[in-house]
Coordinates of C-alpha atoms in Angstrom, one line a residue:
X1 CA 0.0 0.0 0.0
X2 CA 1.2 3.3 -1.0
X3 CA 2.4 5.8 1.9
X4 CA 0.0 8.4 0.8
X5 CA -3.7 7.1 0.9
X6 CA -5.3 8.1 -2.6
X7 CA -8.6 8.9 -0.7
X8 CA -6.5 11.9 0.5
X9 CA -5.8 13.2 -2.7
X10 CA -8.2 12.6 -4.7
X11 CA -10.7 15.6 -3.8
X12 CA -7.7 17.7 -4.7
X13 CA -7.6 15.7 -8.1
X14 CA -11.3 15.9 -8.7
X15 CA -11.8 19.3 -8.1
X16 CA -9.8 20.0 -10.8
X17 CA -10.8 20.0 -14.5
X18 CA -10.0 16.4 -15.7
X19 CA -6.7 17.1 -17.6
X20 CA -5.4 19.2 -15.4
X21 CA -5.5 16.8 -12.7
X22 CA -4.2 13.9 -15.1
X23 CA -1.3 16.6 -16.2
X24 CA -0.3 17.1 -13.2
X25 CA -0.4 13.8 -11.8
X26 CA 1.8 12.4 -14.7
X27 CA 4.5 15.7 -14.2
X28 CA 4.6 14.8 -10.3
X29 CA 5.1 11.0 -11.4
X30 CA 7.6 11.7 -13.7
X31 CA 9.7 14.1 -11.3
X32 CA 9.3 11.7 -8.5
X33 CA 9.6 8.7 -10.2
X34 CA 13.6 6.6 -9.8
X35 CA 13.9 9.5 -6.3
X36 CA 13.3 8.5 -2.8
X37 CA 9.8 10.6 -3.1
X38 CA 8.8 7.0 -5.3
X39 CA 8.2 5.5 -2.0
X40 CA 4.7 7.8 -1.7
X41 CA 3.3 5.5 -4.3
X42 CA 5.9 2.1 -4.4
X43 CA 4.7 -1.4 -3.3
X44 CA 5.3 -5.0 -3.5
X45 CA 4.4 -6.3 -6.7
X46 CA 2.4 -9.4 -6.0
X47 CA 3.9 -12.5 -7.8
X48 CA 1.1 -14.6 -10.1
X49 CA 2.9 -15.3 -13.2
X50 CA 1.4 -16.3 -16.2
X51 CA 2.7 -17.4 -19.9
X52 CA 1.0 -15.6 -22.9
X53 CA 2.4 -15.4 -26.4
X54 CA 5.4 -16.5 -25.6
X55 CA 5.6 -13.8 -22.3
X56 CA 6.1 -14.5 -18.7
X57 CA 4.2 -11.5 -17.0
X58 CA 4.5 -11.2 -13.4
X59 CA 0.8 -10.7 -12.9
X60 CA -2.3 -10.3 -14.2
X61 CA -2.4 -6.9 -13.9
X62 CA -1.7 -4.1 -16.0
X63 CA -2.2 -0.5 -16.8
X64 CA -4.3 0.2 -20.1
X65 CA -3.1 2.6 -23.0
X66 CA -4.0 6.1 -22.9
X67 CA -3.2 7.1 -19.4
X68 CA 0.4 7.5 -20.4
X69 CA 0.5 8.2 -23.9
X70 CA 4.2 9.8 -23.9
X71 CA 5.8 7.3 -22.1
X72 CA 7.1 9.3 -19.1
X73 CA 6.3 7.4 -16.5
X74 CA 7.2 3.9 -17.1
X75 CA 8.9 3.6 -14.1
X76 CA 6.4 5.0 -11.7
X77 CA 3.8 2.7 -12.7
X78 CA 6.3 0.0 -12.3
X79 CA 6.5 0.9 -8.8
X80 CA 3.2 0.8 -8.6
X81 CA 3.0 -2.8 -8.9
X82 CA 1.7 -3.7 -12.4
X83 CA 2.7 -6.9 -13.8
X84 CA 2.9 -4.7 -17.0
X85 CA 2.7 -1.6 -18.4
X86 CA 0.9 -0.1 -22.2
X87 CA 1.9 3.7 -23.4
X88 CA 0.7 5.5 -26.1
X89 CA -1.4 5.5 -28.3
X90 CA 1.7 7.2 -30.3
X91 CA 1.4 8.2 -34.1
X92 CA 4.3 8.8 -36.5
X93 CA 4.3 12.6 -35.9
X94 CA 3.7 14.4 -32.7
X95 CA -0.3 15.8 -33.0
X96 CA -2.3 17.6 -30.3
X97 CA -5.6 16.3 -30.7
X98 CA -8.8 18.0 -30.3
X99 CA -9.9 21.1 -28.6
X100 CA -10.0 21.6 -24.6
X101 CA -12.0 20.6 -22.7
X102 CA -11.6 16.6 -23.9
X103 CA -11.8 14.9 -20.8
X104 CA -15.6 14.5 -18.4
X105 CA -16.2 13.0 -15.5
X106 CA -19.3 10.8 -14.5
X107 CA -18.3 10.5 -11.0
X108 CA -22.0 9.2 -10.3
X109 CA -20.9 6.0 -12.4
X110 CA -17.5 5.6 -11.8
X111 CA -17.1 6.9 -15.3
X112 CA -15.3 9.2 -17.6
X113 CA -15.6 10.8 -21.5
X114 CA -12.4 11.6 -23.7
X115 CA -12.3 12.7 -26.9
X116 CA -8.5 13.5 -26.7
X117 CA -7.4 12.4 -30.2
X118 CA -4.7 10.6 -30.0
X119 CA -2.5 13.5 -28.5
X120 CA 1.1 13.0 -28.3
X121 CA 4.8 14.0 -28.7
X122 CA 5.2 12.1 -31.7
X123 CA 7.6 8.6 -32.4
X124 CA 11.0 10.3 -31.6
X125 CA 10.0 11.7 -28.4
X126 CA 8.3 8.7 -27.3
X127 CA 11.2 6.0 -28.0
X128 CA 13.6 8.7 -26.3
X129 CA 11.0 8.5 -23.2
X130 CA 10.8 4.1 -23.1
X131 CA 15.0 3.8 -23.6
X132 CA 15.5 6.4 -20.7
X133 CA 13.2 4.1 -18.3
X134 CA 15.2 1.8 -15.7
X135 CA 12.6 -0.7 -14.8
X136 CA 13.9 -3.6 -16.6
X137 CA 17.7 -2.7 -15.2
X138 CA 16.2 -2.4 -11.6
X139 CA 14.3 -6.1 -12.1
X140 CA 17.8 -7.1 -13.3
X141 CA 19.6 -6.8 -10.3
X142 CA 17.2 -8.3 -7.7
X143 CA 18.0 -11.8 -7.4
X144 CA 14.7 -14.0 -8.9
X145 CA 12.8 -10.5 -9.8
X146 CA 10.6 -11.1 -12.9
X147 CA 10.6 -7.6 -15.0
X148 CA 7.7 -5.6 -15.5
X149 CA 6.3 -6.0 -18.8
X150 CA 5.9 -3.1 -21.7
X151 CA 3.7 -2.6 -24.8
X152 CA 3.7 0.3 -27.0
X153 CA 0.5 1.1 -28.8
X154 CA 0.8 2.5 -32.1
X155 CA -1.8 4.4 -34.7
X156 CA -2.2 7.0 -37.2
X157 CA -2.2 10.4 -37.4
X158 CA -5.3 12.4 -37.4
X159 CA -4.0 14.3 -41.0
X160 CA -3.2 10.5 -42.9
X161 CA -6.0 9.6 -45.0
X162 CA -7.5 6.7 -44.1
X163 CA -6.7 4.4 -47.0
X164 CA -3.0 5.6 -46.3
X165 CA -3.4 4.2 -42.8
X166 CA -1.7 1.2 -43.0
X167 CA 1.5 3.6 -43.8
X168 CA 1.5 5.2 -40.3
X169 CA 1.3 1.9 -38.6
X170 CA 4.1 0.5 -40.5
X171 CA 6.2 3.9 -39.5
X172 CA 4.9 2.9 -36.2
X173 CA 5.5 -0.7 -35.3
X174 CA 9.2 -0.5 -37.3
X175 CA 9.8 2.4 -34.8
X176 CA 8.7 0.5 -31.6
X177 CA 9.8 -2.8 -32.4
X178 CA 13.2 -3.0 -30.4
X179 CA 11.9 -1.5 -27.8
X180 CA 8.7 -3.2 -27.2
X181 CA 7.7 -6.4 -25.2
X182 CA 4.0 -6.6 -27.2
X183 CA 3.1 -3.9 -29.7
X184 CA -0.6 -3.2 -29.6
X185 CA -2.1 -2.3 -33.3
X186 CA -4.9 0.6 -32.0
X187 CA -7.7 0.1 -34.3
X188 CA -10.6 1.2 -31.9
X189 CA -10.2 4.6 -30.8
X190 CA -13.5 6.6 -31.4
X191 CA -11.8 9.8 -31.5
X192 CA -10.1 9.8 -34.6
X193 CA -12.1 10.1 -38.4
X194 CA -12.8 6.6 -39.4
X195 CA -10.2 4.5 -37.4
X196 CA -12.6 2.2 -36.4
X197 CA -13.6 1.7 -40.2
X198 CA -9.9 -0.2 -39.7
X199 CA -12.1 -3.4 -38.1
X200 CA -13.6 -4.1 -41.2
X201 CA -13.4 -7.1 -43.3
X202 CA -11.1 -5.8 -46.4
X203 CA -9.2 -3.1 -44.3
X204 CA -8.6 -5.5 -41.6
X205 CA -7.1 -8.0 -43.6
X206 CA -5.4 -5.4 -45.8
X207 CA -3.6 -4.0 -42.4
X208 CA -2.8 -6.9 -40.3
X209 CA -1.4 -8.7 -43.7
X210 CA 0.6 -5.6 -44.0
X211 CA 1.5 -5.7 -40.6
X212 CA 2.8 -9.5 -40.3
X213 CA 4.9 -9.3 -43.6
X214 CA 6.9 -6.0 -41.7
X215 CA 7.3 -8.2 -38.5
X216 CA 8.8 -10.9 -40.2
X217 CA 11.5 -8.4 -41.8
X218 CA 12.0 -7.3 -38.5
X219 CA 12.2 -10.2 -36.8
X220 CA 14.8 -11.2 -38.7
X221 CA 16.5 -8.2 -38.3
X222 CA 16.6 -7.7 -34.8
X223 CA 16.5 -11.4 -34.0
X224 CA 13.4 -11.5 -31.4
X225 CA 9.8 -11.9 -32.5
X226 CA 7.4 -9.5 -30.9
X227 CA 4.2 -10.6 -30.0
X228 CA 1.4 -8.2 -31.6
X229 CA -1.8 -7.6 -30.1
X230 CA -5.1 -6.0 -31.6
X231 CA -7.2 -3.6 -29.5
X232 CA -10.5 -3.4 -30.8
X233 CA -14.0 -1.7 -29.7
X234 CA -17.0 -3.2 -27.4
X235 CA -19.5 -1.7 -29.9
X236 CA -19.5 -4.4 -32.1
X237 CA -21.8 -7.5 -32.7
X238 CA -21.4 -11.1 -32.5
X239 CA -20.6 -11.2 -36.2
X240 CA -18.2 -8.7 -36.2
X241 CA -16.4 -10.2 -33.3
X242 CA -16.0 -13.6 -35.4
X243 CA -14.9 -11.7 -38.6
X244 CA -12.1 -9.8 -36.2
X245 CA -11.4 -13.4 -34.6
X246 CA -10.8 -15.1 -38.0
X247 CA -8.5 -12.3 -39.1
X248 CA -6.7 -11.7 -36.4
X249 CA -5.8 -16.1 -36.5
X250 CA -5.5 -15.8 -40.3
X251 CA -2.5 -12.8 -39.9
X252 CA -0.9 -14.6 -37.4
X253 CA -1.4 -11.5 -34.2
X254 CA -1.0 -13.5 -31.0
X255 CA -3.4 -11.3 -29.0
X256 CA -6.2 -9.2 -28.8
X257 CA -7.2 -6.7 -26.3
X258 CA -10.8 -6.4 -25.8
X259 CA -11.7 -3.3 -25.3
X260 CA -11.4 0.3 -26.0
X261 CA -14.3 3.1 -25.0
X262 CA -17.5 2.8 -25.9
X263 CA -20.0 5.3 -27.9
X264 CA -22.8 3.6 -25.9
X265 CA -24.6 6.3 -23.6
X266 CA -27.7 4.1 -22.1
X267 CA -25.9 3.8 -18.7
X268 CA -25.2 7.7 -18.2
X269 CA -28.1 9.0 -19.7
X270 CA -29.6 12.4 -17.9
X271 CA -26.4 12.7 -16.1
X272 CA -24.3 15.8 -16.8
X273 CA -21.9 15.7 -19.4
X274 CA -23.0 12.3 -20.8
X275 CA -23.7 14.1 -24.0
X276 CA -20.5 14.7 -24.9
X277 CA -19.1 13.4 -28.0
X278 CA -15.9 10.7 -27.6
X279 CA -15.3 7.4 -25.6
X280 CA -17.3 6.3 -22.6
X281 CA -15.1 4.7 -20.1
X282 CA -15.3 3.3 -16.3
X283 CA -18.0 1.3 -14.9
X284 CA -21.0 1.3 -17.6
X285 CA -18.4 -0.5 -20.4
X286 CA -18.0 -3.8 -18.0
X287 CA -21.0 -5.5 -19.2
X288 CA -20.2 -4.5 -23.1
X289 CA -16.7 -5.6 -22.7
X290 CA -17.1 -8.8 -21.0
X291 CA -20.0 -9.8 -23.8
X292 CA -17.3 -9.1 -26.3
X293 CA -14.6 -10.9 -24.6
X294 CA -16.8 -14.2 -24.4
X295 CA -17.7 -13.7 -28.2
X296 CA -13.9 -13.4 -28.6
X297 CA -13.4 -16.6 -26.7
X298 CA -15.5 -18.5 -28.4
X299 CA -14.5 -17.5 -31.7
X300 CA -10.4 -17.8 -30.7
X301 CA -10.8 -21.1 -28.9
X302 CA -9.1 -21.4 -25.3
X303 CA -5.2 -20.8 -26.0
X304 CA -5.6 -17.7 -28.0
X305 CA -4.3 -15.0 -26.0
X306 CA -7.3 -11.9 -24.6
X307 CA -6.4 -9.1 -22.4
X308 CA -9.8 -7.8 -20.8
X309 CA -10.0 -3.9 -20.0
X310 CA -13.3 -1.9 -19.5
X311 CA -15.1 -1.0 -16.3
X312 CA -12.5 -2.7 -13.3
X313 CA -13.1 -1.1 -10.7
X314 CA -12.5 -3.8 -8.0
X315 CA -11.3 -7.4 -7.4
X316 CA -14.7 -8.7 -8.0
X317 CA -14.5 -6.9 -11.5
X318 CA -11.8 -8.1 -12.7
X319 CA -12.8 -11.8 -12.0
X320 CA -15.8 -11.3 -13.9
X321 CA -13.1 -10.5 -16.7
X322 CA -11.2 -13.8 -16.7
X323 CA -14.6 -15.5 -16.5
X324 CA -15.9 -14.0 -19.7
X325 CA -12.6 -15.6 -21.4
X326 CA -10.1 -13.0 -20.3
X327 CA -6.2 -14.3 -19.6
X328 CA -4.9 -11.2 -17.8
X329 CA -6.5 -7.7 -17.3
X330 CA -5.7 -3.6 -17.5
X331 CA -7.1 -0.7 -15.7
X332 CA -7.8 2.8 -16.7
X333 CA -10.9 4.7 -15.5
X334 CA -10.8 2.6 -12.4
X335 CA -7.0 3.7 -11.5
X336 CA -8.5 7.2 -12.0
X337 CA -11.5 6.5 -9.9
X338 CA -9.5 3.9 -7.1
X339 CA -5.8 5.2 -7.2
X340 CA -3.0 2.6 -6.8
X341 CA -4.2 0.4 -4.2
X342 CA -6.6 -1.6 -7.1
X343 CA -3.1 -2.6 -8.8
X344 CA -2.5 -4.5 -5.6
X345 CA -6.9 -5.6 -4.5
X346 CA -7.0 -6.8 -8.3
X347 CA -3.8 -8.9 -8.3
X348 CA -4.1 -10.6 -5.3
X349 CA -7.8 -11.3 -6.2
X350 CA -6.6 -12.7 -9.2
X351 CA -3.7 -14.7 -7.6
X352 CA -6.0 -16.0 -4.9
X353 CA -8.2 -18.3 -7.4
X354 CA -9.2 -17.2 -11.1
X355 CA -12.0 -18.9 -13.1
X356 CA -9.2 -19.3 -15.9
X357 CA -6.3 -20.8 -14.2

C-alpha cells in the first residue's frame, strides 16, 4: 500500500478540470519517479505469473493505454506494482488532438468521456521517453525479480488519409519494435475520423497482412519476435467479433485486447456531461466488454491469448473478466477513480483463485 492514501488526494484531483488533474499527476510522477519521493506510491508487486504469447508476465495486472500516452512514466507505474505496463497510443508525428475541454467525468458511475485524439509527442520523443526508463535494469539486479512487462501502442495520425493508414502503422511498429515487449495495433479509438472503419473485413485484412509481412522483416533483423496484439471496440456485434477473430488467427497476431471506449450512452443518460461526443469509459463498459470478450473466446478457442479492459473497478470486476474468457486484465478509469491500491486488491484477487487458471 502506497504511503499516501489516494482517498486523500483525490478531492484535490477531482476538483480539478479532468486534464489538469491527469497533467499534473503524470508531471509529479515523472519528477518523483527513480527518487526517494517514489516511495509515496511504491509497493510490492504481488507474484502470479502467467505465460502468454510467448511472455512471462508477473501478474495479471496491467495499466491500459491512454493514461500515459508519452511514455514518461514507465517507471512510476512500475513501482506501482503492475505486472505490466501499455503507453501511447503514439502516431508517427507528434499531434495535439482535439480542442479543450476533452476529458468528463461521470463520478456518479464511476465513469469518464475523452475525446483527446490521439494527443502526443510524436515517435521520436516517445522512444527517447521508453530507452530512458530503468525498470527492466532495476528487475535485473534483484536476485529472482521477474521484470515488469511493456507494450507500445501505435496508430495513425489524425492528418493521414484513411486508405494511407496502414503507412502510419508500419512507420509505427518499425519504430517500436526493439523496444517493445507486445506492440498493440490501435484500431478502436472513437476519437479519430474513421479509425474504427480499420475493423472491417477488407481493411482488416489489408492492415494486419501488411503488418505481419513487416514483423517478419523485423524479426529477422533484430533477432526476437514480438508478440502483436489488436485492440479493438466493445461496440461491435457477434458477427463482427467472429470476422475480427478469424483475421486476427489468419495474420498470425497472437493477441487481442478487448476493449477500448464505448459510444454507448444508455448507462449515463440524464447525467451531466453524458452528452458529450468521444469514448465512454469506467463502470458502464463492463457489461459490453465482457459480452465481447466471451464472443472473442468462443471464436479464438481457449489458448488464444485476450487481455480484458473496460469497467474494473474492483477485485470482483476483474474476475468477472477472466470468467468471460479473459487471460490477464488492465485498468484505466478505475486507477483514476480507485488510485493505486486496485493494482494491488485486483492482483491478489486474481492470484487468490481465477476462473481461468
Amino acid at each position: 500500500m502506497s504511503l499516501i492514501p489516494y482517498g486523500l488526494t483525490r478531492p484535490f484531483l477531482f476538483g480539478l478540470d479532468a486534464e489538469t488533474a491527469h497533467e499534473l499527476t503524470l508531471g509529479a510522477l515523472a519528477q518523483t519517479q527513480n527518487t526517494p519521493l517514489a516511495c509515496l506510491y511504491s509497493t510490492t508487486r504481488v507474484a502470479d505469473p502467467v505465460t502468454l504469447a510467448g511472455l512471462t508476465f508477473p501478474n495479471r495486472v496491467g495499466l491500459a493505454a491512454g493514461l500515459d500516452k508519452n511514455a514518461r512514466c514507465i517507471d512510476a507505474f512500475s513501482a506501482m506494482g503492475f505486472g505490466f505496463v501499455e503507453v501511447g497510443t503514439v502516431t508517427p508525428k507528434g499531434q495535439p488532438g482535439n480542442p479543450r475541454p476533452r476529458i468528463f467525468r461521470i463520478p456518479e458511475r464511476n465513469a469518464l468521456i475523452n475525446r483527446l485524439g490521439f494527443n502526443n509527442d510524436g515517435l521520436d520523443a516517445f522512444i527517447a521517453n521508453v530507452q530512458r526508463a530503468r525498470f527492466r535494469r532495476r528487475a535485473g539486479a534483484g536476485a529472482g525479480q521477474q521484470p515488469m512487462l511493456l507494450g507500445l501502442n501505435i496508430g495513425k495520425n489524425l492528418g493521414t488519409p484513411i486508405e494511407r493508414a496502414i503507412d502510419d502503422y508500419l512507420i509505427g511498429l518499425e519504430g517500436v519494435y526493439a523496444h517493445a515487449d507486445y506492440v498493440v495495433i490501435n484500431i478502436s479509438s472513437p476519437n479519430t475520423a474513421n479509425l474504427r472503419t480499420l475493423q472491417t473485413d477488407r481493411a482488416l485484412d489489408d492492415l494486419l497482412a501488411a503488418i505481419a509481412r513487416r514483423r517478419e522483416e523485423l524479426a529477422a533483423q533484430a533477432g526476437k519476435r514480438v508478440p502483436l496484439f489488436v485492440k479493438i471496440a466493445p461496440d461491435l456485434d457477434e458477427a463482427g467479433v467472429q470476422v475480427i477473430g478469424a483475421a486476427l488467427q489468419r495474420h498470425g497476431m497472437d493477441g487481442v485486447i478487448a476493449t477500448n471506449t464505448t459510444l454507448a450512452r444508455e448507462a449515463v443518460a440524464g447525467l451531466p456531461h453524458a452528452n458529450e461526443a468521444g469514448g465512454l469509459s469506467g463502470a458502464p463498459v463492463l457489461a459490453a466488454s465482457n459480452r465481447v470478450i466471451s464472443h472473442l473466446r468462443a471464436a479464438l478457442g481457449s489458448g488464444f491469448p485476450i487481455i480484458g479492459v473496460g469497467g474494473i473497478l474492483s477485485g470482483d470486476d476483474a474476475r468477472a473478466k477472466l470468467a468471460a474468457g479473459a487471460d490477464v486484465v488492465q485498468i484505466y478509469t478505475g486507477f483514476i477513480y480507485r488510485g493505486p491500491d486496485l493494482v494491488g486488491e485486483i492482483a491478489r484477487a486474481l492470484a487468490s483463485g481465477n476462473p481461468r487458471g
